[in-house]
Amino acid sequence: MTGLSEMLRCRYPIVQGPIGALNSPRLVAAVSEAGAFGMLALGFSGPAEVRKLVGEVRDLTDKPFGANLMIMNPSNAEILEILREAGVTTVTTSVGAPSKIYPLLHTMGMRGLHVVLSLTHAIKASKEGVDGLVVSGSESGGIRSVGSESTTLVLVPLVADHVDVPIVAAGGIADARGYRAARALGAQGVQIGTRLIASEESPAPAAWKEAIVACGDGGTALLPIREMGTNMRVIADGKLRRLLADPSADLAREYPFANAPQAWTTGDFDLFPAGAGQVAALIREIRPVKAIIEG
């Protein structure tokens, strides 16, 4: 079994949480230059866009970096070739069956970590040839399931007890304390997203970074995303709090996911709330990426 450090080939086993709205080569390069593993979020990107993003990252750093691929993207074969040409050797995958992409990944000499939100999916993925898992607890930001979920403190050791591949813990991690706790739970590394949104190099608008810094205990909520049949963890601002208190409110209708890109680019969170994990309550200032990674 290949260990996480061998797969990532960077100084610290810290993976940048890929966020499509913040697909910034500058941020990815800053994470890699700081000794961690920068990540592009490729989602349903096409080959031309991927080639541009990868080229811009490579113009800024010669350090290892990766990308997250959605398994259902029909362009993945071309995307993987572009990544391989740029020297990318490890990716993460999500939203789909690993068996649909891992044979190709391995044929190309690459390795992959599959993102899972439950023990059932972790066991299934480990049987489908993944090289590792990103185990995301319920406190994580981003897309969540609509079912009952376990926290990182429960899910990571639970998965570690049932699989034989390296684990990256995600959710509730923003500093050295979270990193050490994740390692104690059985993870070989961590993935952090919300903490890096609130970094100096992040392209997020000031309003998003300030919302994270201002977020207190219990300051996030799960918002239903009707278009995808999922939930998303977001910061509960004034408008969302008022709607949450109204039993008749249709949150999915009030916040169509199609509004998210504009909201996250402009900071107009009346269109769609700011995404963040519960760990936002621990983030008190906007810091340079290097200070975050080394802190």
mmCIF file of C-alpha atoms in Angstrom:
data_model
loop_
_atom_site.group_PDB
_atom_site.id
_atom_site.type_symbol
_atom_site.label_atom_id
_atom_site.label_comp_id
_atom_site.label_asym_id
_atom_site.label_seq_id
_atom_site.Cartn_x
_atom_site.Cartn_y
_atom_site.Cartn_z
ATOM 1 C CA MET A 1 0.000 0.000 0.000
ATOM 2 C CA THR A 2 1.322 3.423 -0.980
ATOM 3 C CA GLY A 3 1.308 5.905 1.915
ATOM 4 C CA LEU A 4 -0.192 9.383 1.703
ATOM 5 C CA SER A 5 3.138 11.216 1.894
ATOM 6 C CA GLU A 6 4.460 9.197 -1.042
ATOM 7 C CA MET A 7 1.333 10.028 -3.051
ATOM 8 C CA LEU A 8 1.335 13.759 -2.323
ATOM 9 C CA ARG A 9 5.122 14.268 -2.480
ATOM 10 C CA CYS A 10 4.896 17.483 -0.447
ATOM 11 C CA ARG A 11 6.315 18.542 2.923
ATOM 12 C CA TYR A 12 3.056 18.535 4.876
ATOM 13 C CA PRO A 13 0.173 16.040 4.386
ATOM 14 C CA ILE A 14 -2.304 18.916 4.158
ATOM 15 C CA VAL A 15 -4.646 19.021 1.166
ATOM 16 C CA GLN A 16 -6.421 22.170 0.015
ATOM 17 C CA GLY A 17 -10.171 21.645 -0.047
ATOM 18 C CA PRO A 18 -11.173 22.197 -3.702
ATOM 19 C CA ILE A 19 -13.865 24.857 -4.113
ATOM 20 C CA GLY A 20 -15.116 25.530 -7.633
ATOM 21 C CA ALA A 21 -16.007 29.156 -6.993
ATOM 22 C CA LEU A 22 -12.441 29.774 -5.781
ATOM 23 C CA ASN A 23 -10.573 28.058 -8.600
ATOM 24 C CA SER A 24 -7.584 30.351 -8.269
ATOM 25 C CA PRO A 25 -4.179 29.296 -9.626
ATOM 26 C CA ARG A 26 -2.652 31.881 -7.266
ATOM 27 C CA LEU A 27 -4.215 30.212 -4.228
ATOM 28 C CA VAL A 28 -3.332 26.698 -5.429
ATOM 29 C CA ALA A 29 0.271 27.746 -6.030
ATOM 30 C CA ALA A 30 0.481 29.500 -2.654
ATOM 31 C CA VAL A 31 -0.673 26.330 -0.885
ATOM 32 C CA SER A 32 1.891 24.214 -2.736
ATOM 33 C CA GLU A 33 4.678 26.733 -2.195
ATOM 34 C CA ALA A 34 3.899 26.623 1.534
ATOM 35 C CA GLY A 35 4.623 22.895 1.523
ATOM 36 C CA ALA A 36 1.050 21.569 1.351
ATOM 37 C CA PHE A 37 -0.953 20.150 -1.582
ATOM 38 C CA GLY A 38 -2.791 22.755 -3.649
ATOM 39 C CA MET A 39 -5.925 21.613 -5.468
ATOM 40 C CA LEU A 40 -7.944 22.779 -8.447
ATOM 41 C CA ALA A 41 -11.685 22.019 -8.429
ATOM 42 C CA LEU A 42 -12.471 20.802 -11.949
ATOM 43 C CA GLY A 43 -16.087 19.683 -11.549
ATOM 44 C CA PHE A 44 -17.633 19.786 -15.018
ATOM 45 C CA SER A 45 -14.798 21.830 -16.535
ATOM 46 C CA GLY A 46 -13.854 21.157 -20.138
ATOM 47 C CA PRO A 47 -10.345 20.398 -21.440
ATOM 48 C CA ALA A 48 -9.660 23.950 -22.644
ATOM 49 C CA GLU A 49 -10.440 25.467 -19.250
ATOM 50 C CA VAL A 50 -8.421 22.792 -17.455
ATOM 51 C CA ARG A 51 -5.395 23.354 -19.697
ATOM 52 C CA LYS A 52 -5.550 27.088 -18.944
ATOM 53 C CA LEU A 53 -5.853 26.620 -15.174
ATOM 54 C CA VAL A 54 -3.111 24.003 -15.007
ATOM 55 C CA GLY A 55 -0.786 26.155 -17.098
ATOM 56 C CA GLU A 56 -1.348 29.136 -14.811
ATOM 57 C CA VAL A 57 -0.570 27.052 -11.723
ATOM 58 C CA ARG A 58 2.598 25.728 -13.343
ATOM 59 C CA ASP A 59 3.667 29.289 -14.183
ATOM 60 C CA LEU A 60 3.577 30.050 -10.455
ATOM 61 C CA THR A 61 5.056 26.909 -8.885
ATOM 62 C CA ASP A 62 7.024 23.786 -9.680
ATOM 63 C CA LYS A 63 5.761 22.110 -6.488
ATOM 64 C CA PRO A 64 3.284 19.189 -6.525
ATOM 65 C CA PHE A 65 -0.411 20.001 -6.800
ATOM 66 C CA GLY A 66 -3.552 18.103 -7.732
ATOM 67 C CA ALA A 67 -7.172 18.467 -8.736
ATOM 68 C CA ASN A 68 -10.597 17.169 -7.800
ATOM 69 C CA LEU A 69 -12.527 15.416 -10.577
ATOM 70 C CA MET A 70 -16.238 14.685 -10.557
ATOM 71 C CA ILE A 71 -16.467 11.132 -11.847
ATOM 72 C CA MET A 72 -19.555 11.882 -13.945
ATOM 73 C CA ASN A 73 -17.694 14.494 -16.051
ATOM 74 C CA PRO A 74 -17.545 13.042 -19.603
ATOM 75 C CA SER A 75 -14.278 14.922 -20.281
ATOM 76 C CA ASN A 76 -12.288 13.177 -17.550
ATOM 77 C CA ALA A 77 -10.118 11.106 -19.895
ATOM 78 C CA GLU A 78 -8.888 14.257 -21.668
ATOM 79 C CA ILE A 79 -8.555 16.089 -18.356
ATOM 80 C CA LEU A 80 -6.419 13.344 -16.854
ATOM 81 C CA GLU A 81 -4.095 13.461 -19.848
ATOM 82 C CA ILE A 82 -3.684 17.232 -19.397
ATOM 83 C CA LEU A 83 -2.949 16.750 -15.707
ATOM 84 C CA ARG A 84 -0.441 13.992 -16.394
ATOM 85 C CA GLU A 85 1.379 16.153 -18.954
ATOM 86 C CA ALA A 86 1.682 18.856 -16.275
ATOM 87 C CA GLY A 87 3.271 16.424 -13.825
ATOM 88 C CA VAL A 88 0.203 15.843 -11.652
ATOM 89 C CA THR A 89 0.375 12.361 -10.137
ATOM 90 C CA THR A 90 -2.436 12.392 -7.548
ATOM 91 C CA VAL A 91 -6.048 13.593 -7.751
ATOM 92 C CA THR A 92 -9.167 13.342 -5.642
ATOM 93 C CA THR A 93 -12.469 12.115 -7.024
ATOM 94 C CA SER A 94 -16.086 12.585 -6.020
ATOM 95 C CA VAL A 95 -19.718 12.134 -7.073
ATOM 96 C CA GLY A 96 -19.733 8.750 -8.773
ATOM 97 C CA ALA A 97 -18.503 5.172 -8.648
ATOM 98 C CA PRO A 98 -14.694 4.898 -8.449
ATOM 99 C CA SER A 99 -14.795 1.823 -10.686
ATOM 100 C CA LYS A 100 -15.661 4.120 -13.593
ATOM 101 C CA ILE A 101 -12.386 6.054 -13.469
ATOM 102 C CA TYR A 102 -9.742 4.293 -11.356
ATOM 103 C CA PRO A 103 -8.714 1.703 -13.969
ATOM 104 C CA LEU A 104 -7.886 4.609 -16.308
ATOM 105 C CA LEU A 105 -6.134 6.509 -13.520
ATOM 106 C CA HIS A 106 -3.912 3.546 -12.761
ATOM 107 C CA THR A 107 -3.208 2.843 -16.425
ATOM 108 C CA MET A 108 -1.906 6.409 -16.644
ATOM 109 C CA GLY A 109 0.349 5.866 -13.643
ATOM 110 C CA MET A 110 -1.694 8.172 -11.406
ATOM 111 C CA ARG A 111 -3.289 7.690 -7.986
ATOM 112 C CA GLY A 112 -6.553 8.895 -6.534
ATOM 113 C CA LEU A 113 -8.252 9.605 -3.220
ATOM 114 C CA HIS A 114 -12.030 9.290 -3.260
ATOM 115 C CA VAL A 115 -14.211 11.612 -1.161
ATOM 116 C CA VAL A 116 -16.721 9.832 1.092
ATOM 117 C CA LEU A 117 -19.259 11.008 3.655
ATOM 118 C CA SER A 118 -20.125 7.670 5.272
ATOM 119 C CA LEU A 119 -18.681 4.319 6.308
ATOM 120 C CA THR A 120 -20.807 2.469 3.741
ATOM 121 C CA HIS A 121 -19.393 4.517 0.868
ATOM 122 C CA ALA A 122 -15.861 4.233 2.263
ATOM 123 C CA ILE A 123 -15.991 0.431 2.318
ATOM 124 C CA LYS A 124 -17.509 0.321 -1.169
ATOM 125 C CA ALA A 125 -14.890 2.702 -2.576
ATOM 126 C CA SER A 126 -12.027 0.769 -0.989
ATOM 127 C CA LYS A 127 -13.240 -2.351 -2.830
ATOM 128 C CA GLU A 128 -13.330 -0.456 -6.139
ATOM 129 C CA GLY A 129 -9.610 0.199 -6.272
ATOM 130 C CA VAL A 130 -9.133 3.649 -4.735
ATOM 131 C CA ASP A 131 -5.670 4.484 -3.440
ATOM 132 C CA GLY A 132 -6.981 6.448 -0.462
ATOM 133 C CA LEU A 133 -10.014 8.223 0.950
ATOM 134 C CA VAL A 134 -10.910 11.769 1.917
ATOM 135 C CA VAL A 135 -13.277 11.160 4.835
ATOM 136 C CA SER A 136 -15.526 14.171 5.297
ATOM 137 C CA GLY A 137 -17.377 14.582 8.598
ATOM 138 C CA SER A 138 -20.730 16.286 8.974
ATOM 139 C CA GLU A 139 -19.222 19.587 10.159
ATOM 140 C CA SER A 140 -17.553 20.107 6.780
ATOM 141 C CA GLY A 141 -18.547 22.911 4.476
ATOM 142 C CA GLY A 142 -19.688 22.246 0.930
ATOM 143 C CA ILE A 143 -22.052 19.579 -0.355
ATOM 144 C CA ARG A 144 -23.529 17.267 2.263
ATOM 145 C CA SER A 145 -25.957 14.369 2.000
ATOM 146 C CA VAL A 146 -29.595 14.649 3.033
ATOM 147 C CA GLY A 147 -29.295 11.681 5.385
ATOM 148 C CA SER A 148 -27.976 11.403 8.914
ATOM 149 C CA GLU A 149 -24.198 11.921 9.051
ATOM 150 C CA SER A 150 -21.416 11.358 11.570
ATOM 151 C CA THR A 151 -18.914 13.944 12.739
ATOM 152 C CA THR A 152 -15.236 13.768 11.863
ATOM 153 C CA LEU A 153 -14.461 12.590 15.408
ATOM 154 C CA VAL A 154 -16.660 9.531 14.846
ATOM 155 C CA LEU A 155 -16.372 8.918 11.102
ATOM 156 C CA VAL A 156 -12.585 8.963 10.683
ATOM 157 C CA PRO A 157 -11.753 6.240 13.247
ATOM 158 C CA LEU A 158 -14.803 4.264 12.117
ATOM 159 C CA VAL A 159 -13.516 4.219 8.546
ATOM 160 C CA ALA A 160 -9.943 3.578 9.705
ATOM 161 C CA ASP A 161 -11.157 0.444 11.462
ATOM 162 C CA HIS A 162 -12.665 -0.933 8.246
ATOM 163 C CA VAL A 163 -10.330 -0.044 5.355
ATOM 164 C CA ASP A 164 -6.674 -0.573 4.544
ATOM 165 C CA VAL A 165 -6.011 2.553 2.449
ATOM 166 C CA PRO A 166 -4.668 5.923 3.659
ATOM 167 C CA ILE A 167 -7.224 8.368 5.024
ATOM 168 C CA VAL A 168 -7.351 12.146 4.774
ATOM 169 C CA ALA A 169 -9.634 13.687 7.408
ATOM 170 C CA ALA A 170 -11.861 16.604 6.398
ATOM 171 C CA GLY A 171 -14.217 18.709 8.478
ATOM 172 C CA GLY A 172 -13.607 20.814 11.568
ATOM 173 C CA ILE A 173 -9.881 21.308 10.977
ATOM 174 C CA ALA A 174 -8.361 24.795 10.928
ATOM 175 C CA ASP A 175 -5.204 24.682 13.028
ATOM 176 C CA ALA A 176 -2.500 22.453 14.510
ATOM 177 C CA ARG A 177 -4.885 21.130 17.157
ATOM 178 C CA GLY A 178 -7.252 19.783 14.513
ATOM 179 C CA TYR A 179 -4.334 18.347 12.552
ATOM 180 C CA ARG A 180 -2.971 16.477 15.565
ATOM 181 C CA ALA A 181 -6.448 15.230 16.492
ATOM 182 C CA ALA A 182 -7.021 13.880 12.963
ATOM 183 C CA ARG A 183 -3.715 11.999 13.059
ATOM 184 C CA ALA A 184 -4.673 10.506 16.429
ATOM 185 C CA LEU A 185 -7.985 9.332 14.941
ATOM 186 C CA GLY A 186 -6.219 7.319 12.258
ATOM 187 C CA ALA A 187 -5.809 9.772 9.378
ATOM 188 C CA GLN A 188 -2.462 10.203 7.620
ATOM 189 C CA GLY A 189 -3.306 13.787 6.660
ATOM 190 C CA VAL A 190 -6.017 16.433 6.565
ATOM 191 C CA GLN A 191 -7.997 18.476 4.056
ATOM 192 C CA ILE A 192 -8.864 22.081 4.903
ATOM 193 C CA GLY A 193 -11.223 24.358 3.006
ATOM 194 C CA THR A 194 -12.906 27.042 5.109
ATOM 195 C CA ARG A 195 -9.629 28.135 6.720
ATOM 196 C CA LEU A 196 -8.121 28.733 3.269
ATOM 197 C CA ILE A 197 -11.135 30.720 2.040
ATOM 198 C CA ALA A 198 -10.225 33.184 4.809
ATOM 199 C CA SER A 199 -6.649 33.597 3.592
ATOM 200 C CA GLU A 200 -4.961 36.622 2.058
ATOM 201 C CA GLU A 201 -4.385 34.794 -1.235
ATOM 202 C CA SER A 202 -7.959 33.551 -1.517
ATOM 203 C CA PRO A 203 -9.963 35.169 -4.356
ATOM 204 C CA ALA A 204 -13.106 35.161 -2.182
ATOM 205 C CA PRO A 205 -14.669 38.626 -1.835
ATOM 206 C CA ALA A 206 -13.975 40.464 1.412
ATOM 207 C CA ALA A 207 -17.586 39.919 2.503
ATOM 208 C CA TRP A 208 -17.124 36.134 2.403
ATOM 209 C CA LYS A 209 -13.899 36.225 4.411
ATOM 210 C CA GLU A 210 -15.453 38.613 6.929
ATOM 211 C CA ALA A 211 -18.526 36.365 7.264
ATOM 212 C CA ILE A 212 -16.253 33.458 8.199
ATOM 213 C CA VAL A 213 -14.342 35.510 10.767
ATOM 214 C CA ALA A 214 -17.629 36.782 12.248
ATOM 215 C CA CYS A 215 -19.239 33.331 12.367
ATOM 216 C CA GLY A 216 -19.735 32.096 15.919
ATOM 217 C CA ASP A 217 -20.630 28.807 17.545
ATOM 218 C CA GLY A 218 -23.689 27.357 15.824
ATOM 219 C CA GLY A 219 -23.382 29.939 13.071
ATOM 220 C CA THR A 220 -23.831 27.575 10.136
ATOM 221 C CA ALA A 221 -26.847 25.708 8.785
ATOM 222 C CA LEU A 222 -27.656 23.040 6.212
ATOM 223 C CA LEU A 223 -29.363 24.477 3.159
ATOM 224 C CA PRO A 224 -31.316 22.144 0.835
ATOM 225 C CA ILE A 225 -30.116 22.167 -2.770
ATOM 226 C CA ARG A 226 -33.092 20.952 -4.773
ATOM 227 C CA GLU A 227 -31.227 20.876 -8.084
ATOM 228 C CA MET A 228 -28.813 18.235 -6.790
ATOM 229 C CA GLY A 229 -30.881 16.521 -4.131
ATOM 230 C CA THR A 230 -28.298 17.397 -1.482
ATOM 231 C CA ASN A 231 -27.672 19.802 1.365
ATOM 232 C CA MET A 232 -24.921 22.413 1.633
ATOM 233 C CA ARG A 233 -23.418 23.818 4.808
ATOM 234 C CA VAL A 234 -23.516 27.622 4.766
ATOM 235 C CA ILE A 235 -23.208 30.571 7.141
ATOM 236 C CA ALA A 236 -26.588 31.519 8.569
ATOM 237 C CA ASP A 237 -26.740 35.291 8.037
ATOM 238 C CA GLY A 238 -29.636 37.599 8.911
ATOM 239 C CA LYS A 239 -31.854 36.669 5.953
ATOM 240 C CA LEU A 240 -31.280 32.931 6.320
ATOM 241 C CA ARG A 241 -31.867 33.060 10.075
ATOM 242 C CA ARG A 242 -35.210 34.782 9.499
ATOM 243 C CA LEU A 243 -36.195 32.147 6.956
ATOM 244 C CA LEU A 244 -35.115 29.305 9.223
ATOM 245 C CA ALA A 245 -37.477 30.669 11.880
ATOM 246 C CA ASP A 246 -40.388 30.606 9.391
ATOM 247 C CA PRO A 247 -41.863 27.079 9.102
ATOM 248 C CA SER A 248 -43.560 28.028 5.829
ATOM 249 C CA ALA A 249 -40.355 29.194 4.108
ATOM 250 C CA ASP A 250 -39.133 27.198 1.089
ATOM 251 C CA LEU A 251 -35.368 27.521 1.468
ATOM 252 C CA ALA A 252 -34.532 25.773 -1.791
ATOM 253 C CA ARG A 253 -36.769 28.184 -3.667
ATOM 254 C CA GLU A 254 -35.442 31.229 -1.820
ATOM 255 C CA TYR A 255 -31.851 30.228 -2.615
ATOM 256 C CA PRO A 256 -31.574 28.559 -6.034
ATOM 257 C CA PHE A 257 -28.128 27.051 -6.443
ATOM 258 C CA ALA A 258 -27.795 28.781 -9.815
ATOM 259 C CA ASN A 259 -27.311 32.003 -7.821
ATOM 260 C CA ALA A 260 -24.288 30.674 -5.932
ATOM 261 C CA PRO A 261 -21.559 31.678 -8.416
ATOM 262 C CA GLN A 262 -22.725 35.301 -8.518
ATOM 263 C CA ALA A 263 -23.196 35.438 -4.745
ATOM 264 C CA TRP A 264 -19.758 34.006 -4.045
ATOM 265 C CA THR A 265 -18.096 36.285 -6.571
ATOM 266 C CA THR A 266 -19.764 39.503 -5.430
ATOM 267 C CA GLY A 267 -20.444 38.835 -1.758
ATOM 268 C CA ASP A 268 -24.216 39.354 -2.205
ATOM 269 C CA PHE A 269 -25.371 36.640 0.167
ATOM 270 C CA ASP A 270 -29.038 37.542 -0.216
ATOM 271 C CA LEU A 271 -28.720 35.640 -3.500
ATOM 272 C CA PHE A 272 -27.130 32.588 -1.870
ATOM 273 C CA PRO A 273 -25.394 32.229 1.516
ATOM 274 C CA ALA A 274 -21.637 32.036 2.012
ATOM 275 C CA GLY A 275 -20.393 28.473 2.163
ATOM 276 C CA ALA A 276 -18.389 27.440 5.229
ATOM 277 C CA GLY A 277 -17.877 24.593 7.648
ATOM 278 C CA GLN A 278 -18.586 24.702 11.373
ATOM 279 C CA VAL A 279 -14.879 25.317 11.920
ATOM 280 C CA ALA A 280 -15.522 28.944 10.908
ATOM 281 C CA ALA A 281 -16.216 29.537 14.607
ATOM 282 C CA LEU A 282 -12.490 28.968 15.282
ATOM 283 C CA ILE A 283 -11.253 31.351 12.583
ATOM 284 C CA ARG A 284 -10.630 34.805 13.988
ATOM 285 C CA GLU A 285 -8.474 36.521 11.363
ATOM 286 C CA ILE A 286 -7.499 36.494 7.715
ATOM 287 C CA ARG A 287 -3.930 35.194 7.400
ATOM 288 C CA PRO A 288 -1.398 34.427 4.647
ATOM 289 C CA VAL A 289 -1.513 30.852 3.360
ATOM 290 C CA LYS A 290 2.033 30.159 4.548
ATOM 291 C CA ALA A 291 1.146 31.178 8.103
ATOM 292 C CA ILE A 292 -1.953 28.970 8.019
ATOM 293 C CA ILE A 293 -0.083 25.902 6.791
ATOM 294 C CA GLU A 294 2.857 26.341 9.154
ATOM 295 C CA GLY A 295 0.690 27.340 12.128
#
